[in-house]
mmCIF file of C-alpha atoms in Angstrom:
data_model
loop_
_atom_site.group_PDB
_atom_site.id
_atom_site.type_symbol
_atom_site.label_atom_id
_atom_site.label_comp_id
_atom_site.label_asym_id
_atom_site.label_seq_id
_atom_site.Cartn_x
_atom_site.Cartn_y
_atom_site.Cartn_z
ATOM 1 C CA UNK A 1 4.041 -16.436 -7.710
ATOM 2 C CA UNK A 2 4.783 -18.270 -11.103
ATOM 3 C CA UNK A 3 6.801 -16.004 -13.368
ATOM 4 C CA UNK A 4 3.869 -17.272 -16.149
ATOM 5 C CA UNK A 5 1.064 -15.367 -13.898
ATOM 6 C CA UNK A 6 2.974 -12.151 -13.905
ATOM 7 C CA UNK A 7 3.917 -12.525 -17.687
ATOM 8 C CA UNK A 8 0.134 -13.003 -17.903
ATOM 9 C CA UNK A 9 -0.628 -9.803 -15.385
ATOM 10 C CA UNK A 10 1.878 -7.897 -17.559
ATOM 11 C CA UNK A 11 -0.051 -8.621 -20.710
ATOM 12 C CA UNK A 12 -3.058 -7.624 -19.642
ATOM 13 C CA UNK A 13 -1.403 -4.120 -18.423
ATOM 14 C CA UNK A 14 -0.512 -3.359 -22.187
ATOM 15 C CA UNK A 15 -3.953 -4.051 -23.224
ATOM 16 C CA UNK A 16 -5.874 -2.242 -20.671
ATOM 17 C CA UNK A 17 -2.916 0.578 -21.131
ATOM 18 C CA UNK A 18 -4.078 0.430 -25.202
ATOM 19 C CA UNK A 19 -8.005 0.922 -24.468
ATOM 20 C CA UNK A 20 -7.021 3.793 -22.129
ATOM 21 C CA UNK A 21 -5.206 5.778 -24.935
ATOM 22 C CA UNK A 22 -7.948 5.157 -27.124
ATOM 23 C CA UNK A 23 -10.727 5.972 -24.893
ATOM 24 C CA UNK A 24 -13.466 6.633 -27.370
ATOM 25 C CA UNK A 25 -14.742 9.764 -24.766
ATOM 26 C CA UNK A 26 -11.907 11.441 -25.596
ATOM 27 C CA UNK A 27 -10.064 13.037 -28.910
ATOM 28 C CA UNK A 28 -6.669 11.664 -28.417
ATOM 29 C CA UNK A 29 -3.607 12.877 -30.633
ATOM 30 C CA UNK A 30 -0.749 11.626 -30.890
ATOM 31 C CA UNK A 31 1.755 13.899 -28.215
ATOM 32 C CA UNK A 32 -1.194 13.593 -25.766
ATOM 33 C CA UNK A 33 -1.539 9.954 -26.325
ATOM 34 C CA UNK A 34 2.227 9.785 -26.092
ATOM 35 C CA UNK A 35 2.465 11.320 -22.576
ATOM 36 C CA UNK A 36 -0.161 9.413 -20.550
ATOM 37 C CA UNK A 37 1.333 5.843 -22.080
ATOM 38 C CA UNK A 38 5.226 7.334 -20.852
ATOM 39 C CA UNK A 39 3.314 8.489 -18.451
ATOM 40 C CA UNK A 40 1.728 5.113 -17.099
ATOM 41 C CA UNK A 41 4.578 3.562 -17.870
ATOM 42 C CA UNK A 42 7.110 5.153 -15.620
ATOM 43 C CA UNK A 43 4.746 4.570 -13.258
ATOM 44 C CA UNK A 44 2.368 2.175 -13.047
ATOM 45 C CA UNK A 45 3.698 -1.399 -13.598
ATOM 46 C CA UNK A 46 7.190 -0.211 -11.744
ATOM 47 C CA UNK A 47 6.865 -1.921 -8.365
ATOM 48 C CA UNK A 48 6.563 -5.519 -6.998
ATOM 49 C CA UNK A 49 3.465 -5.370 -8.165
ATOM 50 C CA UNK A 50 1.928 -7.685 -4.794
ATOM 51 C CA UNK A 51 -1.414 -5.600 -4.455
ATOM 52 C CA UNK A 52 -2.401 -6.440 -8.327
ATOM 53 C CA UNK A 53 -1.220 -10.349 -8.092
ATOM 54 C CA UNK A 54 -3.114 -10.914 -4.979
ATOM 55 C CA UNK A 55 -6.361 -10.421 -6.445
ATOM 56 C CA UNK A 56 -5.885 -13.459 -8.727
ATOM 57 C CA UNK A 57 -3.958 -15.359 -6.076
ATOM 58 C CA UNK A 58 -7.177 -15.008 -3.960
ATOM 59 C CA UNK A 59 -9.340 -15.354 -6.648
ATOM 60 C CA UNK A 60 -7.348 -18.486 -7.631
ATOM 61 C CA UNK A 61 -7.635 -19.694 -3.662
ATOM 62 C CA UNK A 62 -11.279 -19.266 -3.206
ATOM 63 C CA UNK A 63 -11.922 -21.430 -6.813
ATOM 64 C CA UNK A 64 -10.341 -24.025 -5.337
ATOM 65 C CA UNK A 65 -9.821 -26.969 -7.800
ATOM 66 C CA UNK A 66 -11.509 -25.343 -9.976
ATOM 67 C CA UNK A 67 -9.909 -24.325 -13.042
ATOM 68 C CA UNK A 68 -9.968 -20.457 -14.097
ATOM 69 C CA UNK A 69 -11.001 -19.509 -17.650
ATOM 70 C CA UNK A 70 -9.318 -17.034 -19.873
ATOM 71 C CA UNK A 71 -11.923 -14.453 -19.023
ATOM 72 C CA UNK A 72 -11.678 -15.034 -15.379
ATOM 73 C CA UNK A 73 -7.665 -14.910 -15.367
ATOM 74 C CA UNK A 74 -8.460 -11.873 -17.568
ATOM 75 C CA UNK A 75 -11.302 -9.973 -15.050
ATOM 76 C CA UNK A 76 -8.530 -10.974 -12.351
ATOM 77 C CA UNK A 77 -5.931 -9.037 -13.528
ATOM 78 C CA UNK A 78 -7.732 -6.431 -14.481
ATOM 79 C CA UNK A 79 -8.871 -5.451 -11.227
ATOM 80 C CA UNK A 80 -5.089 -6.018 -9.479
ATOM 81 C CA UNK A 81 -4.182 -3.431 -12.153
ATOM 82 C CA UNK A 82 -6.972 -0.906 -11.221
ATOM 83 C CA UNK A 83 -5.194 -1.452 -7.701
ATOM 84 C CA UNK A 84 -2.238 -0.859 -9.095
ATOM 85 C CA UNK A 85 -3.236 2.525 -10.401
ATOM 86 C CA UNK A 86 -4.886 3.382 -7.417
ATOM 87 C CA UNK A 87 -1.354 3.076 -5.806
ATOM 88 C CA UNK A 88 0.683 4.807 -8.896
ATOM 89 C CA UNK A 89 -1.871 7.871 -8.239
ATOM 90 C CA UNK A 90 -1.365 7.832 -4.644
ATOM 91 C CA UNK A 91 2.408 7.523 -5.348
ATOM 92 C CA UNK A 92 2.524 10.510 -7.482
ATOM 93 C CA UNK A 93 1.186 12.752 -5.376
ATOM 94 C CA UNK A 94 2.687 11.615 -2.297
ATOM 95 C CA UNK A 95 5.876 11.895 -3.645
ATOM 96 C CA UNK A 96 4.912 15.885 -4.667
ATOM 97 C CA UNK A 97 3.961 17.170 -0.834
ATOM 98 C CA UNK A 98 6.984 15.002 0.633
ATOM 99 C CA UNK A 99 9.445 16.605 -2.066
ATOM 100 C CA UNK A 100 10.941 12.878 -2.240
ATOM 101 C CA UNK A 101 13.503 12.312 -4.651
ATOM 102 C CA UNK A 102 13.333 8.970 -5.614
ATOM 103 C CA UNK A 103 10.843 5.841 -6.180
ATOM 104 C CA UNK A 104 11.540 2.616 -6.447
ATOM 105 C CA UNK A 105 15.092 3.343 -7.425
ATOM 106 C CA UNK A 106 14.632 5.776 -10.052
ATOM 107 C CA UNK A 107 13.463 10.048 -9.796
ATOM 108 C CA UNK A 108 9.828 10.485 -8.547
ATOM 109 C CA UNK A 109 7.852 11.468 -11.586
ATOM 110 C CA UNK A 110 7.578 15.491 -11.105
ATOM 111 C CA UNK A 111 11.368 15.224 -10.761
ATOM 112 C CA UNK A 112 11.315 15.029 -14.677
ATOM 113 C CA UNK A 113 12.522 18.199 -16.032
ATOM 114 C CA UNK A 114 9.484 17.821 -18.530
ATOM 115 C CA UNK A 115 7.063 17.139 -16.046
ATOM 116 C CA UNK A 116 6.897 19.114 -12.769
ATOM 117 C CA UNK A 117 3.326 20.190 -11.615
ATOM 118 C CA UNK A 118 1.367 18.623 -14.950
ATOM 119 C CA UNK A 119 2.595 15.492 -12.573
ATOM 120 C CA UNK A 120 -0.033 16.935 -10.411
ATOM 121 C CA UNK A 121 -2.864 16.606 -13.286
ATOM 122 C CA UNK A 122 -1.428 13.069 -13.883
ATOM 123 C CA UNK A 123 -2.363 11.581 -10.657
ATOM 124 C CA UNK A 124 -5.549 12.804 -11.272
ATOM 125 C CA UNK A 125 -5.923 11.204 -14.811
ATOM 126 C CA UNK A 126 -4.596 7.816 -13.034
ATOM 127 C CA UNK A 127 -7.124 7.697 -10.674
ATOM 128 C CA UNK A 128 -9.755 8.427 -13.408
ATOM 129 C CA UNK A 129 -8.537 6.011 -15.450
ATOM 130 C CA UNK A 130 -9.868 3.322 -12.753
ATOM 131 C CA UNK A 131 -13.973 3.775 -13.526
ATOM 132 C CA UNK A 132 -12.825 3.899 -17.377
ATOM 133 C CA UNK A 133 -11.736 -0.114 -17.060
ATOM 134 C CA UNK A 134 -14.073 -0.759 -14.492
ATOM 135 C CA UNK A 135 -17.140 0.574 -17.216
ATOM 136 C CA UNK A 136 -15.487 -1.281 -20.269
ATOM 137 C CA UNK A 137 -14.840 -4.747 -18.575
ATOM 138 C CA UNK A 138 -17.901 -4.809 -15.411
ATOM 139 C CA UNK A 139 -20.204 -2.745 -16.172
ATOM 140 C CA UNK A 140 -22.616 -5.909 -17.188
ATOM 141 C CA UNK A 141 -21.387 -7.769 -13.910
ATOM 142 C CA UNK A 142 -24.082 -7.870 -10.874
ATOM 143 C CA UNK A 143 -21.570 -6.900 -8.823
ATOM 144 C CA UNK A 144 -20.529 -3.649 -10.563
ATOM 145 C CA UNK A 145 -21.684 -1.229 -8.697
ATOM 146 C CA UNK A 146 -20.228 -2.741 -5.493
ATOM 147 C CA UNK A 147 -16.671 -2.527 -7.664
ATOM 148 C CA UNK A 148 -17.784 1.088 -8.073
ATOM 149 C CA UNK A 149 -18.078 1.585 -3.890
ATOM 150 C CA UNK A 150 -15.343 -0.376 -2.992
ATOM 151 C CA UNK A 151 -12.737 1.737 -4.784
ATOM 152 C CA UNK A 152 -14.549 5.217 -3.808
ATOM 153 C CA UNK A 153 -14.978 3.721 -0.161
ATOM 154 C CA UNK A 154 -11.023 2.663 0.057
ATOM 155 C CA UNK A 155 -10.075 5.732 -1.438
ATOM 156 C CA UNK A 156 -11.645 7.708 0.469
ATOM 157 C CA UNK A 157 -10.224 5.768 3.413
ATOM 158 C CA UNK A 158 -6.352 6.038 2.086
ATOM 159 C CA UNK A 159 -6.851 10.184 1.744
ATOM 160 C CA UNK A 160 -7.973 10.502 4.915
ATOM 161 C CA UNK A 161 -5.030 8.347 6.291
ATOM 162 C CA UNK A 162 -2.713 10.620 4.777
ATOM 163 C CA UNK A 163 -4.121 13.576 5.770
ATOM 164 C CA UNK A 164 -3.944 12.522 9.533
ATOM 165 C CA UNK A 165 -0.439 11.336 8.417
ATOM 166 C CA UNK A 166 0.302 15.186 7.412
ATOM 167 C CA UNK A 167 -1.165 17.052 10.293
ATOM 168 C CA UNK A 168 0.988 14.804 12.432
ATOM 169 C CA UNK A 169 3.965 15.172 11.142
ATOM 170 C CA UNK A 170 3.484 18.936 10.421
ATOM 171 C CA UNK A 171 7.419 19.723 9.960
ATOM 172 C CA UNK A 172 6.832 23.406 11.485
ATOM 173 C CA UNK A 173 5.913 22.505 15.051
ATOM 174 C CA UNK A 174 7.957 19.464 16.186
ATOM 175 C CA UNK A 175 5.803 17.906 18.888
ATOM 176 C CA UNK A 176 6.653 13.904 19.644
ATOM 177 C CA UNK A 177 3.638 14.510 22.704
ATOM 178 C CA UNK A 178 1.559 14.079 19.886
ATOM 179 C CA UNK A 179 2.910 10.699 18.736
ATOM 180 C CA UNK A 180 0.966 7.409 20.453
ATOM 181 C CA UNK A 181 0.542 4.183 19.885
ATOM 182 C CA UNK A 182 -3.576 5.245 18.972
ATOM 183 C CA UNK A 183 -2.458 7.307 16.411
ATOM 184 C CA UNK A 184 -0.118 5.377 14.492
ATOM 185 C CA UNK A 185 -2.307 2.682 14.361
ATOM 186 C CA UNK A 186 -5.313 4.903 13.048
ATOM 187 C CA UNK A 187 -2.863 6.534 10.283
ATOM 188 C CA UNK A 188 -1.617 2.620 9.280
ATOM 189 C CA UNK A 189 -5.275 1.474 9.362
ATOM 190 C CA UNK A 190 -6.405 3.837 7.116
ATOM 191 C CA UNK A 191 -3.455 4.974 4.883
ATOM 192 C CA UNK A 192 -2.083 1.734 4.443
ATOM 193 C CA UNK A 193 -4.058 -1.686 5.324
ATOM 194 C CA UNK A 194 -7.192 -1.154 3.821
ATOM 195 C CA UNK A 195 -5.887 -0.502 -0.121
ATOM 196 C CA UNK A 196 -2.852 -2.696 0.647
ATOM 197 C CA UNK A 197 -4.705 -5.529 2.166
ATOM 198 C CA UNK A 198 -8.478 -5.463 2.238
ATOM 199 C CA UNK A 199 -9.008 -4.598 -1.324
ATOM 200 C CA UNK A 200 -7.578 -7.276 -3.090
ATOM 201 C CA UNK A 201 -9.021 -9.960 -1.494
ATOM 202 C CA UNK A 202 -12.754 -7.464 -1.624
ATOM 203 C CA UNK A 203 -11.771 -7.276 -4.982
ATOM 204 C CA UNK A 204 -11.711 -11.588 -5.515
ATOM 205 C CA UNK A 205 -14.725 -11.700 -3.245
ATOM 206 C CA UNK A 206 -17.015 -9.790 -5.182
ATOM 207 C CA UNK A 207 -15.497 -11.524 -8.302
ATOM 208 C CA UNK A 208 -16.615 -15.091 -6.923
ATOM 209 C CA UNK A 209 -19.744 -13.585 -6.528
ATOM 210 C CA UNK A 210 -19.847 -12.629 -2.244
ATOM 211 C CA UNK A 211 -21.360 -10.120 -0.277
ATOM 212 C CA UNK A 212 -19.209 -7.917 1.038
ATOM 213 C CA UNK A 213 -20.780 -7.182 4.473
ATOM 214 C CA UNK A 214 -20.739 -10.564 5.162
ATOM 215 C CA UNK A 215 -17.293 -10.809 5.335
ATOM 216 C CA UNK A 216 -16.658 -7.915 7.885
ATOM 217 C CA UNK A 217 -14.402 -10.085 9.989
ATOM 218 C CA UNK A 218 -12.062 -10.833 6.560
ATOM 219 C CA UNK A 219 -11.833 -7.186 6.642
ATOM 220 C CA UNK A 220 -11.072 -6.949 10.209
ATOM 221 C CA UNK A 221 -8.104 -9.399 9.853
ATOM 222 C CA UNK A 222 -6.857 -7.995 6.518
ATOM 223 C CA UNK A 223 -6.614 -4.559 8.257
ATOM 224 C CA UNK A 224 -4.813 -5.929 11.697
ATOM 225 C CA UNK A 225 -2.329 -7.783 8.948
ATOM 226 C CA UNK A 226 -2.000 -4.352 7.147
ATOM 227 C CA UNK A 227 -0.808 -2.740 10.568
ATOM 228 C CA UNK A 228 1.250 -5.758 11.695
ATOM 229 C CA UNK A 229 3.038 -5.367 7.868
ATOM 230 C CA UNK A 230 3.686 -1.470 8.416
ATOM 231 C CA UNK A 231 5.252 -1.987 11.776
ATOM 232 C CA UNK A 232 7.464 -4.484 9.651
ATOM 233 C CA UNK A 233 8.334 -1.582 7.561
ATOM 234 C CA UNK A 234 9.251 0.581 10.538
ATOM 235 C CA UNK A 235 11.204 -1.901 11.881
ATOM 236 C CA UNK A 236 12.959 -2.278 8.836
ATOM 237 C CA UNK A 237 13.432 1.214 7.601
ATOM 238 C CA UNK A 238 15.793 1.648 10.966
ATOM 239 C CA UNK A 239 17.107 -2.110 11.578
ATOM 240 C CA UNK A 240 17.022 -3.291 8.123
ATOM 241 C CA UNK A 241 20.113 -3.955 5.512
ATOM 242 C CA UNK A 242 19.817 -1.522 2.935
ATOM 243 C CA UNK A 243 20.925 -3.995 0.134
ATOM 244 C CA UNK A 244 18.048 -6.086 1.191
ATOM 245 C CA UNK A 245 15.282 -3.724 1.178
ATOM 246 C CA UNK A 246 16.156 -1.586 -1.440
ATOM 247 C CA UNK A 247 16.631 1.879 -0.232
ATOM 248 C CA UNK A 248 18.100 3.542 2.910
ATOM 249 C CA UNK A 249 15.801 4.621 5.436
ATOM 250 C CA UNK A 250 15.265 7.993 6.824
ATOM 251 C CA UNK A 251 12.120 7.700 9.143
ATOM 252 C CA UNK A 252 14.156 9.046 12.270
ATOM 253 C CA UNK A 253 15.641 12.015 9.790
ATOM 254 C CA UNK A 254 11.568 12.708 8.443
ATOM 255 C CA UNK A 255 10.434 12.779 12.106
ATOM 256 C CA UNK A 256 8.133 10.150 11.310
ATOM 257 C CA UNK A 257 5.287 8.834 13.341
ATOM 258 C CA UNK A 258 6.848 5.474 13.315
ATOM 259 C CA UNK A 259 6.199 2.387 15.629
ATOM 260 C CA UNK A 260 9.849 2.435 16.925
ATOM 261 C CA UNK A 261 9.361 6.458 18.039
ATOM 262 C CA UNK A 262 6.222 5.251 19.676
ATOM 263 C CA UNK A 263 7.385 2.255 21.833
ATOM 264 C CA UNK A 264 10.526 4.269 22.291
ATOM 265 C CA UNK A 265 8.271 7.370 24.189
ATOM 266 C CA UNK A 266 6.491 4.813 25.790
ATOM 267 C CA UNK A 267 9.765 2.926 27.860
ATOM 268 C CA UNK A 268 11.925 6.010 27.876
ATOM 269 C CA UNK A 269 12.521 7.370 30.751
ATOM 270 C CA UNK A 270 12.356 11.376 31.539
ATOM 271 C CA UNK A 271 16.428 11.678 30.345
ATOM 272 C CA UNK A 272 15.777 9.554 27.351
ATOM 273 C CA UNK A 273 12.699 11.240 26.364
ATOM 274 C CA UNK A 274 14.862 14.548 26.336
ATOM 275 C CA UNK A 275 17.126 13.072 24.134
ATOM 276 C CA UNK A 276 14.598 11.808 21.783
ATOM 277 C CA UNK A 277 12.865 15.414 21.419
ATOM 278 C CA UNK A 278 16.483 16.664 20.858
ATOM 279 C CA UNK A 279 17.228 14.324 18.228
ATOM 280 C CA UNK A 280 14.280 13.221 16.496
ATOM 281 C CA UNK A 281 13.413 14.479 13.219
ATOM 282 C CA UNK A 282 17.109 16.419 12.876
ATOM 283 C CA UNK A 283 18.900 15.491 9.600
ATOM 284 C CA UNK A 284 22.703 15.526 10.877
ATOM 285 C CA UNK A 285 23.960 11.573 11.180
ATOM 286 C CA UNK A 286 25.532 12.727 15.052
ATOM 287 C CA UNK A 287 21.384 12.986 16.127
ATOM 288 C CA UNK A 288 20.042 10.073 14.133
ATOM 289 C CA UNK A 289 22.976 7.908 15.647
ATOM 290 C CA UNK A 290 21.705 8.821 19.273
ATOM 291 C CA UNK A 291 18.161 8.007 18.350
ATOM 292 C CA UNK A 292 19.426 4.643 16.630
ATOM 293 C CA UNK A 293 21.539 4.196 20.295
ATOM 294 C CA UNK A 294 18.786 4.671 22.224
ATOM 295 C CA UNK A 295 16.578 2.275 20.314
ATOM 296 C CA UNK A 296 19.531 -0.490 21.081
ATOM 297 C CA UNK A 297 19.232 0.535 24.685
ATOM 298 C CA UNK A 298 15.635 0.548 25.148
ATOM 299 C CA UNK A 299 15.798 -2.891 23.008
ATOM 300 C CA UNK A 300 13.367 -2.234 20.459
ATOM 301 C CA UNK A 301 14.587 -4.993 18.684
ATOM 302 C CA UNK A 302 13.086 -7.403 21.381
ATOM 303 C CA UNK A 303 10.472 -5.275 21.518
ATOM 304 C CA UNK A 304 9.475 -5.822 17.863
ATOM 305 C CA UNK A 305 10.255 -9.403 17.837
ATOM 306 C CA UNK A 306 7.795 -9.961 20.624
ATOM 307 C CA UNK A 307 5.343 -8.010 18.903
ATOM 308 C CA UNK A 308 5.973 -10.128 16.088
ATOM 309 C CA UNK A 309 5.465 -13.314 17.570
ATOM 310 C CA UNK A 310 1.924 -12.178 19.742
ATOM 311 C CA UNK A 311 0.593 -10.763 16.110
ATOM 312 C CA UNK A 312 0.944 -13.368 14.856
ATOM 313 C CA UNK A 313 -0.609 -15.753 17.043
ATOM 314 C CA UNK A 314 -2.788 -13.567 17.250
ATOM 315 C CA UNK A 315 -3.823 -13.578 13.402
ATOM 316 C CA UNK A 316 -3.620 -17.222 13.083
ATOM 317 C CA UNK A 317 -5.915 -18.133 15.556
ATOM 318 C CA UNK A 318 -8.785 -15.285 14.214
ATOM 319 C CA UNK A 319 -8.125 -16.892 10.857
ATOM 320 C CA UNK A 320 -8.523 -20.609 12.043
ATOM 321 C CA UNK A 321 -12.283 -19.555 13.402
ATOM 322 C CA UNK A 322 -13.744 -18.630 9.932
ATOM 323 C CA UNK A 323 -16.135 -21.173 8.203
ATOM 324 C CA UNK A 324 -14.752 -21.142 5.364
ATOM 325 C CA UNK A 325 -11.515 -22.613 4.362
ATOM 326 C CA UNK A 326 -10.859 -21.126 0.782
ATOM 327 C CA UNK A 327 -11.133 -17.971 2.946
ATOM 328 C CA UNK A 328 -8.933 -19.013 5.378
ATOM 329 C CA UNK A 329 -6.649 -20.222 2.727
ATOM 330 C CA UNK A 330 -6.587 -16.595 0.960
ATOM 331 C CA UNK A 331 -5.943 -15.653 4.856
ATOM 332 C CA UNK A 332 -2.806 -17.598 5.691
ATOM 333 C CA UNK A 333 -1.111 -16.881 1.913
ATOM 334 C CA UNK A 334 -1.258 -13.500 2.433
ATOM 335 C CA UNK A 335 -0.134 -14.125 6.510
ATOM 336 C CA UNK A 336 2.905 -16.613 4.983
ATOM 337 C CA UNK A 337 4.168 -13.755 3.145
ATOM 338 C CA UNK A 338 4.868 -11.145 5.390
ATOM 339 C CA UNK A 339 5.387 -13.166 8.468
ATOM 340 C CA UNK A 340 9.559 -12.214 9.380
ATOM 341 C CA UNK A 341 10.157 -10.601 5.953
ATOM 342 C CA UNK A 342 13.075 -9.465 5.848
ATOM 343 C CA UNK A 343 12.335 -6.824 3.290
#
């Protein structure tokens, strides 16, 4: 990504963060004005910011030679941003029912002694703030209303994802019988791949003027991606180097539905499987050692890395069958960079 397209994205996050604060539909003054732009900006632009950039990557991809105006570049961004505060909004909140402590290397919003619950309220004025630049900058577009249904559609998809996520992991009644590999991949799938993955590249579709149901099997491979990239992020939140990824992780500690737990019920023996039910989900380092042991043993390492290598064989050759290849181009850039990430 040229550091010139992100100065670019980050421009066009101060001017869509300018409209917002003086939204015409409502009577800003100046301390509420003042807390939704600290507000957006402790959390909105934080992160890598990959969800937001794909869009015009994709965009950029499926234009080919083509040249991109100023208005496209601009319509670009502005849709990776409204991605972007989909996932600030999601953040907030998520960070609220998991009491988390930290994001992205600095306290989770409601950790503010000025904020608290009103973080609450936030997320919800993030995730209205999405149909506010979607009406100012699309609502003349033919494709509008589908920008309308893709974001309600996703989500809807992402809630839902979490709430599976929640009932799973229910912290009261510590049950690993109920982990599989069925139900990881349905709480990926839906919490993760499809606003991670599919939308940004829906997002440059729609833009470049596509129908979206035509393209089922782009959103078929964008979602198998989205799972192969959070069984990355299993893998690396337990055989990962800290320094590299940028926080410690404590999936094992959370009693997490995580890909390693999964593979690990599935080879473990009757003994081992005792051990794991003793151990998993306790916060002492003595029982997150013998679950880290026992994934050496069971060599979930190999495991992964033959996972790894079948996905994405796997991916390459769906990709290589579609008729189109600016598609497939948008395809294999996102596939080049998550394949063996190291963080």
């Amino acid at each position: 990504m040229s550091s010139d397209l992100k100065s670019k994205f980050l421009e066009v996050y101060e001017t869509l963060k300018s409209e917002l604060i003086h939204d015409p539909a409502f009577e800003f003054d100046d301390d509420s004005r003042q807390w939704v732009e600290r507000m957006l900006d402790y959390n909105v632009p934080g992160g890598k910011l990959n969800r937001g950039l794909s869009v015009v990557d994709s965009y950029k991809l499926l234009k080919g030679e083509e040249e991109l105006t100023e208005d496209e570049v601009f319509l670009a961004c502005a849709l990776g941003w409204c991605i972007e505060w989909l996932q600030a909004y999601f953040l907030v909140l998520d960070d609220i029912m998991d009491e988390s402590h930290t994001r992205r290397g600095q306290p989770c919003w409601f950790r503010l002694p000025k904020v608290g619950m009103i973080a609450v309220n936030d997320g919800v004025v993030l995730r209205n703030h999405i149909p506010r630049i979607l009406k100012k900058h699309f609502r003349s577009k033919s494709y509008y209303v589908d920008l309308l249904d893709l974001f309600n559609e996703v989500e809807f998809q992402t809630a839902s994802g979490q709430m599976i996520d929640l009932i799973t992991t229910l912290v009261g009644e510590k049950d690993l019988s109920k982990y599989s590999l069925s139900i990881h991949r349905r709480i990926v799938q839906y919490k993760t791949a499809y606003y991670s993955f599919y939308i940004p590249v829906a997002c440059a579709l729609l833009m470049f003027g596509e129908n979206l149901d035509d393209h089922v099997q782009v959103k078929d491979v964008l979602v198998e991606m989205g799972t192969y990239f959070q069984v990355q992020d299993d893998y690396l939140d337990c055989f990962g180097a800290p320094e590299v990824i940028g926080k410690i992780g404590t999936d094992i500690e959370d009693f997490k539905c995580s890909w390693l737990v999964v593979k690990a019920l599935e080879l473990a023996n009757e003994e081992q499987k005792k051990l794991l039910n003793e151990n998993y989900g306790r916060k002492d380092p003595a029982s997150v050692a013998k679950v880290k042991e026992l994934y050496h043993t069971l060599n979930l390492q190999g495991v992964f890395e033959d996972y790894e290598n079948k996905t994405h064989e796997k991916l390459v050759k769906s990709i290589e069958t579609h008729p189109s290849n600016a598609v497939q181009a948008v395809l294999k850039s996102f596939l080049g960079k998550i394949y063996k990430r190291q963080k």
